[in-house]
Amino acid sequence: MQAQAMRVYQITFTGRDANGVLPMFTRVRTMTGKGAVRAFIERYKPVSGWLSGDRRATR
């Protein structure tokens, strides 16, 4: 079994954090797409908004 390689994922998000507006396009380096979403949420801590292609709100 081979180890997964790190990839760069571009996250598209419309929403805000506690201080105001977050960047709409953000690049995150992880191994999986699910990990990219998790890393984005941990890093930017959005309080409301939508990830592109996601049917549910982040909070």
mmCIF file of C-alpha atoms in Angstrom:
data_model
loop_
_atom_site.group_PDB
_atom_site.id
_atom_site.type_symbol
_atom_site.label_atom_id
_atom_site.label_comp_id
_atom_site.label_asym_id
_atom_site.label_seq_id
_atom_site.Cartn_x
_atom_site.Cartn_y
_atom_site.Cartn_z
ATOM 1 C CA MET A 1 0.000 0.000 0.000
ATOM 2 C CA GLN A 2 1.374 3.391 -0.986
ATOM 3 C CA ALA A 3 1.248 6.460 1.209
ATOM 4 C CA GLN A 4 -1.018 9.239 -0.024
ATOM 5 C CA ALA A 5 0.659 12.355 -1.361
ATOM 6 C CA MET A 6 -0.092 15.837 -0.087
ATOM 7 C CA ARG A 7 -2.246 17.838 -2.498
ATOM 8 C CA VAL A 8 -3.273 21.461 -2.733
ATOM 9 C CA TYR A 9 -7.040 21.976 -2.632
ATOM 10 C CA GLN A 10 -8.737 25.265 -3.442
ATOM 11 C CA ILE A 11 -11.648 25.946 -1.083
ATOM 12 C CA THR A 12 -14.411 28.274 -2.290
ATOM 13 C CA PHE A 13 -16.311 29.778 0.634
ATOM 14 C CA THR A 14 -18.857 32.559 0.950
ATOM 15 C CA GLY A 15 -19.445 33.643 4.509
ATOM 16 C CA ARG A 16 -17.841 35.299 7.485
ATOM 17 C CA ASP A 17 -15.876 34.710 10.638
ATOM 18 C CA ALA A 18 -16.226 36.508 13.988
ATOM 19 C CA ASN A 19 -14.361 39.573 12.644
ATOM 20 C CA GLY A 20 -16.122 39.938 9.292
ATOM 21 C CA VAL A 21 -15.581 38.467 5.844
ATOM 22 C CA LEU A 22 -13.299 35.530 5.008
ATOM 23 C CA PRO A 23 -11.376 35.216 1.728
ATOM 24 C CA MET A 24 -13.565 33.642 -0.958
ATOM 25 C CA PHE A 25 -10.807 31.433 -2.415
ATOM 26 C CA THR A 26 -8.320 29.735 -0.113
ATOM 27 C CA ARG A 27 -5.705 27.059 -0.790
ATOM 28 C CA VAL A 28 -5.178 24.298 1.742
ATOM 29 C CA ARG A 29 -2.547 21.543 1.595
ATOM 30 C CA THR A 30 -3.832 18.144 2.788
ATOM 31 C CA MET A 31 -4.090 14.528 1.671
ATOM 32 C CA THR A 32 -7.862 14.350 1.052
ATOM 33 C CA GLY A 33 -10.729 16.640 0.097
ATOM 34 C CA LYS A 34 -12.485 15.960 3.393
ATOM 35 C CA GLY A 35 -9.280 16.870 5.216
ATOM 36 C CA ALA A 36 -9.111 20.114 3.224
ATOM 37 C CA VAL A 37 -12.566 21.159 4.448
ATOM 38 C CA ARG A 38 -11.625 20.228 8.015
ATOM 39 C CA ALA A 39 -8.346 22.189 7.797
ATOM 40 C CA PHE A 40 -10.158 25.249 6.400
ATOM 41 C CA ILE A 41 -12.707 25.222 9.237
ATOM 42 C CA GLU A 42 -10.008 24.757 11.905
ATOM 43 C CA ARG A 43 -7.817 27.508 10.447
ATOM 44 C CA TYR A 44 -10.415 30.205 9.696
ATOM 45 C CA LYS A 45 -13.196 29.329 12.177
ATOM 46 C CA PRO A 46 -16.180 30.495 10.085
ATOM 47 C CA VAL A 47 -19.348 31.400 12.012
ATOM 48 C CA SER A 48 -21.717 31.323 9.024
ATOM 49 C CA GLY A 49 -21.588 30.686 5.306
ATOM 50 C CA TRP A 50 -21.384 28.045 2.611
ATOM 51 C CA LEU A 51 -18.657 25.957 1.033
ATOM 52 C CA SER A 52 -19.042 25.688 -2.737
ATOM 53 C CA GLY A 53 -20.681 22.388 -3.634
ATOM 54 C CA ASP A 54 -21.776 21.741 -0.052
ATOM 55 C CA ARG A 55 -25.509 21.646 0.671
ATOM 56 C CA ARG A 56 -25.207 22.370 4.372
ATOM 57 C CA ALA A 57 -23.961 25.428 6.236
ATOM 58 C CA THR A 58 -20.613 25.243 8.039
ATOM 59 C CA ARG A 59 -22.168 25.996 11.434
#
